[in-house]
PDB file of C-alpha atoms in Angstrom:
ATOM      1  CA  MET A   1       6.920  91.359 152.978  1.00  0.00           C
ATOM      2  CA  ALA A   2       5.839  88.115 154.670  1.00  0.00           C
ATOM      3  CA  ASP A   3       7.949  85.087 155.462  1.00  0.00           C
ATOM      4  CA  ILE A   4       5.307  82.509 154.542  1.00  0.00           C
ATOM      5  CA  PHE A   5       2.100  82.392 152.493  1.00  0.00           C
ATOM      6  CA  ILE A   6      -0.209  79.531 153.473  1.00  0.00           C
ATOM      7  CA  SER A   7      -2.519  78.068 150.830  1.00  0.00           C
ATOM      8  CA  TYR A   8      -5.227  75.771 152.185  1.00  0.00           C
ATOM      9  CA  SER A   9      -8.771  74.502 151.877  1.00  0.00           C
ATOM     10  CA  ARG A  10     -11.281  76.066 154.267  1.00  0.00           C
ATOM     11  CA  SER A  11     -12.090  72.563 155.549  1.00  0.00           C
ATOM     12  CA  ASP A  12      -8.549  72.484 157.010  1.00  0.00           C
ATOM     13  CA  ARG A  13      -8.920  75.798 158.850  1.00  0.00           C
ATOM     14  CA  ASP A  14      -8.477  74.322 162.355  1.00  0.00           C
ATOM     15  CA  PHE A  15      -5.092  72.862 161.440  1.00  0.00           C
ATOM     16  CA  VAL A  16      -4.031  76.097 159.742  1.00  0.00           C
ATOM     17  CA  ARG A  17      -4.937  78.086 162.871  1.00  0.00           C
ATOM     18  CA  LYS A  18      -2.709  75.802 164.937  1.00  0.00           C
ATOM     19  CA  LEU A  19       0.072  76.064 162.353  1.00  0.00           C
ATOM     20  CA  HIS A  20      -0.268  79.842 162.157  1.00  0.00           C
ATOM     21  CA  ALA A  21      -0.057  80.183 165.947  1.00  0.00           C
ATOM     22  CA  ALA A  22       3.082  78.017 166.038  1.00  0.00           C
ATOM     23  CA  LEU A  23       4.692  80.119 163.302  1.00  0.00           C
ATOM     24  CA  VAL A  24       3.877  83.352 165.124  1.00  0.00           C
ATOM     25  CA  ASP A  25       5.472  81.898 168.275  1.00  0.00           C
ATOM     26  CA  VAL A  26       8.786  81.547 166.417  1.00  0.00           C
ATOM     27  CA  GLN A  27       8.536  85.067 164.910  1.00  0.00           C
ATOM     28  CA  GLN A  28       7.523  83.970 161.428  1.00  0.00           C
ATOM     29  CA  ASP A  29       5.373  86.514 159.607  1.00  0.00           C
ATOM     30  CA  THR A  30       2.601  84.625 157.808  1.00  0.00           C
ATOM     31  CA  TRP A  31       0.025  85.603 155.197  1.00  0.00           C
ATOM     32  CA  VAL A  32      -3.215  83.637 155.593  1.00  0.00           C
ATOM     33  CA  ASP A  33      -6.567  84.405 154.018  1.00  0.00           C
ATOM     34  CA  TRP A  34      -9.125  83.740 156.762  1.00  0.00           C
ATOM     35  CA  GLU A  35     -12.056  85.180 154.802  1.00  0.00           C
ATOM     36  CA  ASP A  36     -14.683  82.680 153.667  1.00  0.00           C
ATOM     37  CA  ILE A  37     -15.919  84.650 150.657  1.00  0.00           C
ATOM     38  CA  PRO A  38     -16.444  83.798 146.987  1.00  0.00           C
ATOM     39  CA  PRO A  39     -13.476  84.688 144.769  1.00  0.00           C
ATOM     40  CA  THR A  40     -13.602  88.068 143.025  1.00  0.00           C
ATOM     41  CA  VAL A  41     -11.122  89.949 140.854  1.00  0.00           C
ATOM     42  CA  GLU A  42     -10.145  92.249 143.737  1.00  0.00           C
ATOM     43  CA  TRP A  43      -9.885  89.347 146.160  1.00  0.00           C
ATOM     44  CA  LEU A  44      -7.568  87.499 143.773  1.00  0.00           C
ATOM     45  CA  LYS A  45      -5.406  90.603 143.415  1.00  0.00           C
ATOM     46  CA  GLU A  46      -5.004  90.706 147.172  1.00  0.00           C
ATOM     47  CA  ILE A  47      -4.141  87.000 147.274  1.00  0.00           C
ATOM     48  CA  PHE A  48      -1.576  87.373 144.499  1.00  0.00           C
ATOM     49  CA  THR A  49      -0.046  90.385 146.238  1.00  0.00           C
ATOM     50  CA  GLY A  50       0.351  88.253 149.366  1.00  0.00           C
ATOM     51  CA  ILE A  51       2.112  85.545 147.336  1.00  0.00           C
ATOM     52  CA  ASP A  52       4.379  88.113 145.663  1.00  0.00           C
ATOM     53  CA  ALA A  53       5.556  89.391 149.041  1.00  0.00           C
ATOM     54  CA  ALA A  54       6.186  85.970 150.628  1.00  0.00           C
ATOM     55  CA  ASP A  55       9.553  84.214 150.620  1.00  0.00           C
ATOM     56  CA  THR A  56       7.983  80.734 150.943  1.00  0.00           C
ATOM     57  CA  PHE A  57       4.713  79.288 149.645  1.00  0.00           C
ATOM     58  CA  VAL A  58       3.315  76.582 151.938  1.00  0.00           C
ATOM     59  CA  PHE A  59       0.631  74.356 150.442  1.00  0.00           C
ATOM     60  CA  ILE A  60      -1.498  72.316 152.865  1.00  0.00           C
ATOM     61  CA  VAL A  61      -2.023  69.019 151.055  1.00  0.00           C
ATOM     62  CA  SER A  62      -5.393  67.411 151.710  1.00  0.00           C
ATOM     63  CA  THR A  63      -8.087  65.742 149.639  1.00  0.00           C
ATOM     64  CA  GLU A  64      -9.962  69.053 149.632  1.00  0.00           C
ATOM     65  CA  SER A  65      -7.062  71.334 148.719  1.00  0.00           C
ATOM     66  CA  VAL A  66      -5.851  69.260 145.755  1.00  0.00           C
ATOM     67  CA  ALA A  67      -9.407  69.378 144.396  1.00  0.00           C
ATOM     68  CA  SER A  68      -9.829  73.114 145.052  1.00  0.00           C
ATOM     69  CA  ALA A  69      -9.760  75.394 142.015  1.00  0.00           C
ATOM     70  CA  THR A  70      -8.805  78.338 144.234  1.00  0.00           C
ATOM     71  CA  CYS A  71      -5.858  76.500 145.777  1.00  0.00           C
ATOM     72  CA  ARG A  72      -4.728  75.555 142.271  1.00  0.00           C
ATOM     73  CA  GLN A  73      -4.898  79.216 141.218  1.00  0.00           C
ATOM     74  CA  GLU A  74      -2.731  80.219 144.166  1.00  0.00           C
ATOM     75  CA  LEU A  75      -0.267  77.424 143.485  1.00  0.00           C
ATOM     76  CA  ASP A  76      -0.037  78.209 139.772  1.00  0.00           C
ATOM     77  CA  TYR A  77       0.664  81.860 140.553  1.00  0.00           C
ATOM     78  CA  ALA A  78       3.389  80.904 143.040  1.00  0.00           C
ATOM     79  CA  VAL A  79       4.962  78.615 140.436  1.00  0.00           C
ATOM     80  CA  LYS A  80       4.814  81.391 137.816  1.00  0.00           C
ATOM     81  CA  ASN A  81       6.822  83.622 140.160  1.00  0.00           C
ATOM     82  CA  ASN A  82       9.286  80.856 141.068  1.00  0.00           C
ATOM     83  CA  LYS A  83       8.397  80.828 144.760  1.00  0.00           C
ATOM     84  CA  LYS A  84       9.886  78.175 147.026  1.00  0.00           C
ATOM     85  CA  LEU A  85       7.160  75.538 147.459  1.00  0.00           C
ATOM     86  CA  VAL A  86       6.816  73.595 150.714  1.00  0.00           C
ATOM     87  CA  PRO A  87       3.954  71.041 150.706  1.00  0.00           C
ATOM     88  CA  LEU A  88       2.647  69.942 154.116  1.00  0.00           C
ATOM     89  CA  LEU A  89       0.748  66.649 154.046  1.00  0.00           C
ATOM     90  CA  LEU A  90      -2.313  66.872 156.270  1.00  0.00           C
ATOM     91  CA  HIS A  91      -4.383  64.028 154.774  1.00  0.00           C
ATOM     92  CA  SER A  92      -3.183  61.074 152.741  1.00  0.00           C
ATOM     93  CA  VAL A  93      -3.912  61.655 149.067  1.00  0.00           C
ATOM     94  CA  ASN A  94      -3.426  59.731 145.871  1.00  0.00           C
ATOM     95  CA  PRO A  95      -0.079  60.936 144.442  1.00  0.00           C
ATOM     96  CA  ALA A  96      -1.702  60.969 141.013  1.00  0.00           C
ATOM     97  CA  ASP A  97      -4.071  63.688 142.270  1.00  0.00           C
ATOM     98  CA  LEU A  98      -1.240  66.049 143.218  1.00  0.00           C
ATOM     99  CA  PRO A  99      -0.626  69.087 141.004  1.00  0.00           C
ATOM    100  CA  SER A 100       2.349  68.431 138.738  1.00  0.00           C
ATOM    101  CA  SER A 101       4.311  71.285 140.360  1.00  0.00           C
ATOM    102  CA  LEU A 102       4.094  69.598 143.783  1.00  0.00           C
ATOM    103  CA  ALA A 103       4.584  65.976 142.715  1.00  0.00           C
ATOM    104  CA  PRO A 104       8.424  66.055 142.599  1.00  0.00           C
ATOM    105  CA  ILE A 105       8.788  67.878 145.939  1.00  0.00           C
ATOM    106  CA  GLN A 106       9.299  65.928 149.167  1.00  0.00           C
ATOM    107  CA  TRP A 107       6.406  66.860 151.401  1.00  0.00           C
ATOM    108  CA  ILE A 108       6.535  67.266 155.181  1.00  0.00           C
ATOM    109  CA  SER A 109       4.038  64.861 156.694  1.00  0.00           C
ATOM    110  CA  PHE A 110       1.776  65.843 159.577  1.00  0.00           C
ATOM    111  CA  VAL A 111      -0.079  62.534 159.135  1.00  0.00           C
ATOM    112  CA  ASP A 112       2.339  60.077 160.703  1.00  0.00           C
ATOM    113  CA  SER A 113       4.556  62.472 162.722  1.00  0.00           C
ATOM    114  CA  PRO A 114       3.893  64.442 165.919  1.00  0.00           C
ATOM    115  CA  PHE A 115       3.079  68.077 165.214  1.00  0.00           C
ATOM    116  CA  GLU A 116       6.270  69.324 166.900  1.00  0.00           C
ATOM    117  CA  LYS A 117       8.517  67.060 164.820  1.00  0.00           C
ATOM    118  CA  ALA A 118       6.842  67.907 161.523  1.00  0.00           C
ATOM    119  CA  PHE A 119       6.876  71.588 162.447  1.00  0.00           C
ATOM    120  CA  GLY A 120      10.626  71.340 162.968  1.00  0.00           C
ATOM    121  CA  GLY A 121      10.941  69.983 159.442  1.00  0.00           C
ATOM    122  CA  LEU A 122       8.965  72.953 158.166  1.00  0.00           C
ATOM    123  CA  MET A 123      11.263  75.389 159.976  1.00  0.00           C
ATOM    124  CA  ALA A 124      14.311  73.681 158.488  1.00  0.00           C
ATOM    125  CA  ALA A 125      12.821  74.012 154.991  1.00  0.00           C
ATOM    126  CA  VAL A 126      11.865  77.652 155.544  1.00  0.00           C
ATOM    127  CA  GLY A 127      15.336  78.526 156.803  1.00  0.00           C
ATOM    128  CA  THR A 128      17.207  77.030 153.848  1.00  0.00           C
ATOM    129  CA  ASP A 129      18.753  79.687 151.565  1.00  0.00           C
ATOM    130  CA  ILE A 130      16.601  82.335 153.220  1.00  0.00           C
ATOM    131  CA  GLU A 131      18.797  85.305 152.236  1.00  0.00           C
ATOM    132  CA  TRP A 132      18.731  84.159 148.621  1.00  0.00           C
ATOM    133  CA  ARG A 133      14.945  83.917 148.649  1.00  0.00           C
ATOM    134  CA  ARG A 134      14.552  87.303 150.323  1.00  0.00           C
ATOM    135  CA  ALA A 135      16.649  88.892 147.592  1.00  0.00           C
ATOM    136  CA  HIS A 136      14.465  87.147 145.018  1.00  0.00           C
ATOM    137  CA  THR A 137      11.317  88.515 146.688  1.00  0.00           C
ATOM    138  CA  ARG A 138      12.658  92.079 146.863  1.00  0.00           C
ATOM    139  CA  LEU A 139      13.565  92.042 143.177  1.00  0.00           C
ATOM    140  CA  LEU A 140      10.224  90.483 142.238  1.00  0.00           C
ATOM    141  CA  LEU A 141       8.247  93.176 144.075  1.00  0.00           C
ATOM    142  CA  ARG A 142      10.162  95.967 142.351  1.00  0.00           C
ATOM    143  CA  ALA A 143       9.788  94.304 138.943  1.00  0.00           C
ATOM    144  CA  ILE A 144       6.034  93.880 139.460  1.00  0.00           C
ATOM    145  CA  GLU A 145       5.677  97.523 140.493  1.00  0.00           C
ATOM    146  CA  TRP A 146       7.562  98.589 137.342  1.00  0.00           C
ATOM    147  CA  GLU A 147       5.237  96.419 135.244  1.00  0.00           C
ATOM    148  CA  ARG A 148       2.125  97.828 136.940  1.00  0.00           C
ATOM    149  CA  GLN A 149       3.341 101.370 136.273  1.00  0.00           C
ATOM    150  CA  ALA A 150       3.486 100.698 132.532  1.00  0.00           C
ATOM    151  CA  ARG A 151       7.274 100.180 132.777  1.00  0.00           C
ATOM    152  CA  ASP A 152       7.875 103.759 133.857  1.00  0.00           C
ATOM    153  CA  PRO A 153      11.689 104.275 133.759  1.00  0.00           C
ATOM    154  CA  SER A 154      11.589 106.046 137.126  1.00  0.00           C
ATOM    155  CA  PHE A 155      10.895 102.643 138.740  1.00  0.00           C
ATOM    156  CA  LEU A 156      14.060 101.057 137.338  1.00  0.00           C
ATOM    157  CA  LEU A 157      17.080 100.079 139.433  1.00  0.00           C
ATOM    158  CA  ARG A 158      20.005 102.469 139.599  1.00  0.00           C
ATOM    159  CA  GLY A 159      23.405 102.806 141.175  1.00  0.00           C
ATOM    160  CA  LYS A 160      24.028 100.622 144.216  1.00  0.00           C
ATOM    161  CA  ASP A 161      20.621  98.934 143.957  1.00  0.00           C
ATOM    162  CA  LEU A 162      21.428  97.788 140.433  1.00  0.00           C
ATOM    163  CA  GLY A 163      24.947  96.789 141.413  1.00  0.00           C
ATOM    164  CA  ASP A 164      23.663  94.667 144.297  1.00  0.00           C
ATOM    165  CA  VAL A 165      21.195  92.869 142.011  1.00  0.00           C
ATOM    166  CA  GLU A 166      23.872  92.278 139.373  1.00  0.00           C
ATOM    167  CA  HIS A 167      26.113  90.765 142.052  1.00  0.00           C
ATOM    168  CA  TRP A 168      23.202  88.573 143.229  1.00  0.00           C
ATOM    169  CA  LEU A 169      22.503  87.362 139.697  1.00  0.00           C
ATOM    170  CA  ALA A 170      26.192  86.684 139.059  1.00  0.00           C
ATOM    171  CA  SER A 171      26.261  84.402 142.115  1.00  0.00           C
ATOM    172  CA  ILE A 172      23.570  82.085 140.710  1.00  0.00           C
ATOM    173  CA  GLY A 173      24.777  78.514 140.543  1.00  0.00           C
ATOM    174  CA  PRO A 174      23.254  75.640 138.569  1.00  0.00           C
ATOM    175  CA  ARG A 175      21.214  74.511 141.592  1.00  0.00           C
ATOM    176  CA  GLU A 176      20.209  77.863 143.062  1.00  0.00           C
ATOM    177  CA  GLU A 177      16.472  78.142 143.692  1.00  0.00           C
ATOM    178  CA  PRO A 178      14.314  80.035 143.125  1.00  0.00           C
ATOM    179  CA  ARG A 179      15.499  81.043 139.678  1.00  0.00           C
ATOM    180  CA  PRO A 180      14.841  84.579 138.380  1.00  0.00           C
ATOM    181  CA  THR A 181      11.537  84.945 136.560  1.00  0.00           C
ATOM    182  CA  GLU A 182      11.203  86.272 133.021  1.00  0.00           C
ATOM    183  CA  LEU A 183       9.825  89.547 134.405  1.00  0.00           C
ATOM    184  CA  GLN A 184      12.763  89.925 136.793  1.00  0.00           C
ATOM    185  CA  SER A 185      15.209  89.348 133.940  1.00  0.00           C
ATOM    186  CA  LYS A 186      13.481  91.939 131.736  1.00  0.00           C
ATOM    187  CA  TYR A 187      13.464  94.399 134.624  1.00  0.00           C
ATOM    188  CA  VAL A 188      17.198  94.039 135.248  1.00  0.00           C
ATOM    189  CA  LEU A 189      18.018  94.321 131.528  1.00  0.00           C
ATOM    190  CA  ALA A 190      15.873  97.462 131.235  1.00  0.00           C
ATOM    191  CA  SER A 191      17.623  98.899 134.307  1.00  0.00           C
ATOM    192  CA  GLN A 192      21.043  98.171 132.821  1.00  0.00           C
ATOM    193  CA  ASP A 193      20.070  99.752 129.490  1.00  0.00           C
ATOM    194  CA  SER A 194      18.691 102.821 131.264  1.00  0.00           C
ATOM    195  CA  GLN A 195      21.821 103.283 133.356  1.00  0.00           C
ATOM    196  CA  ARG A 196      24.059 102.794 130.321  1.00  0.00           C
ATOM    197  CA  HIS A 197      22.109 105.425 128.374  1.00  0.00           C
ATOM    198  CA  GLU A 198      22.235 107.783 131.345  1.00  0.00           C
ATOM    199  CA  GLU A 199      25.997 107.330 131.651  1.00  0.00           C
ATOM    200  CA  GLU A 200      26.404 107.988 127.907  1.00  0.00           C
ATOM    201  CA  ARG A 201      24.228 111.118 128.176  1.00  0.00           C
ATOM    202  CA  TRP A 202      26.336 112.465 131.020  1.00  0.00           C
ATOM    203  CA  LYS A 203      29.504 111.631 129.082  1.00  0.00           C
ATOM    204  CA  VAL A 204      28.250 113.619 126.076  1.00  0.00           C
ATOM    205  CA  LEU A 205      27.286 116.550 128.319  1.00  0.00           C
ATOM    206  CA  TYR A 206      30.673 116.474 130.028  1.00  0.00           C
ATOM    207  CA  GLU A 207      32.557 116.372 126.730  1.00  0.00           C
ATOM    208  CA  GLN A 208      30.452 119.249 125.406  1.00  0.00           C
ATOM    209  CA  ALA A 209      31.114 121.299 128.536  1.00  0.00           C
ATOM    210  CA  GLU A 210      34.817 120.492 128.298  1.00  0.00           C
ATOM    211  CA  ARG A 211      34.945 121.637 124.664  1.00  0.00           C
ATOM    212  CA  GLU A 212      33.168 124.868 125.574  1.00  0.00           C
ATOM    213  CA  ARG A 213      35.561 125.425 128.479  1.00  0.00           C
ATOM    214  CA  ARG A 214      38.599 124.921 126.253  1.00  0.00           C
ATOM    215  CA  LEU A 215      37.139 127.188 123.553  1.00  0.00           C
ATOM    216  CA  ALA A 216      36.439 129.898 126.121  1.00  0.00           C
ATOM    217  CA  PHE A 217      39.973 129.544 127.480  1.00  0.00           C
ATOM    218  CA  ALA A 218      41.458 129.752 123.982  1.00  0.00           C
ATOM    219  CA  GLU A 219      39.395 132.863 123.234  1.00  0.00           C
ATOM    220  CA  LYS A 220      40.567 134.410 126.492  1.00  0.00           C
ATOM    221  CA  LEU A 221      44.202 133.734 125.600  1.00  0.00           C
ATOM    222  CA  ALA A 222      43.636 135.164 122.116  1.00  0.00           C
ATOM    223  CA  ALA A 223      42.087 138.300 123.602  1.00  0.00           C
ATOM    224  CA  GLN A 224      44.971 138.702 126.020  1.00  0.00           C
ATOM    225  CA  SER A 225      47.439 138.245 123.165  1.00  0.00           C
ATOM    226  CA  ARG A 226      45.696 140.923 121.115  1.00  0.00           C
ATOM    227  CA  GLY A 227      45.769 143.231 124.117  1.00  0.00           C
ATOM    228  CA  HIS A 228      49.507 142.773 124.558  1.00  0.00           C
ATOM    229  CA  LEU A 229      50.016 143.386 120.838  1.00  0.00           C
ATOM    230  CA  ASP A 230      48.016 146.640 120.981  1.00  0.00           C
ATOM    231  CA  ASP A 231      50.038 147.819 123.995  1.00  0.00           C
ATOM    232  CA  SER A 232      53.291 147.290 122.110  1.00  0.00           C
ATOM    233  CA  LEU A 233      52.281 149.440 119.154  1.00  0.00           C
TER     234      LEU A 233
END
């Protein structure tokens, strides 16, 4: 898993290199696509996998990125998976041009602030509710793997893993972000159903074994009783 996925226009590469280096210096694991290649199906899969595994989605806001179809694809995918969005303003843009998912979020400006100060704001945003977001990422990755494996029951949560997730979900407050996705919810419900069925199966097997044990014991007593009766004749 990565701490941060950075979405940006290739025209802003120099800034992203500086940002990436600063993040590495403070031990932040970042996912950045440095390749300047045309989008393909496999390339998009790799990008989406990087977004899945990241706790925070950083969008570099510039005139080029808000007009980029690729950046919009990345952003839309992050929104679909309820990733924490952190917009960094690199160039002044018309607010009307911002994607609707970014418009209500307070951006961190690198336009009118020194790099170090704005970077501090980024670190504060990244550190907020980090354990919550890491739990969200872990659950998302397992749910996606289950989905990719045609919902194979062997990929479902069990035992302590399921209990930990249930505790995490029970702690959700009205303002907790990111919220569970539809896929995560389906995954947890399927895991609960599977565990309940497994517990019922074991209960039936136990009760059957207990009945057989009692029957065998009763037959043994009956045999012993017959033996005593024969000895007395």
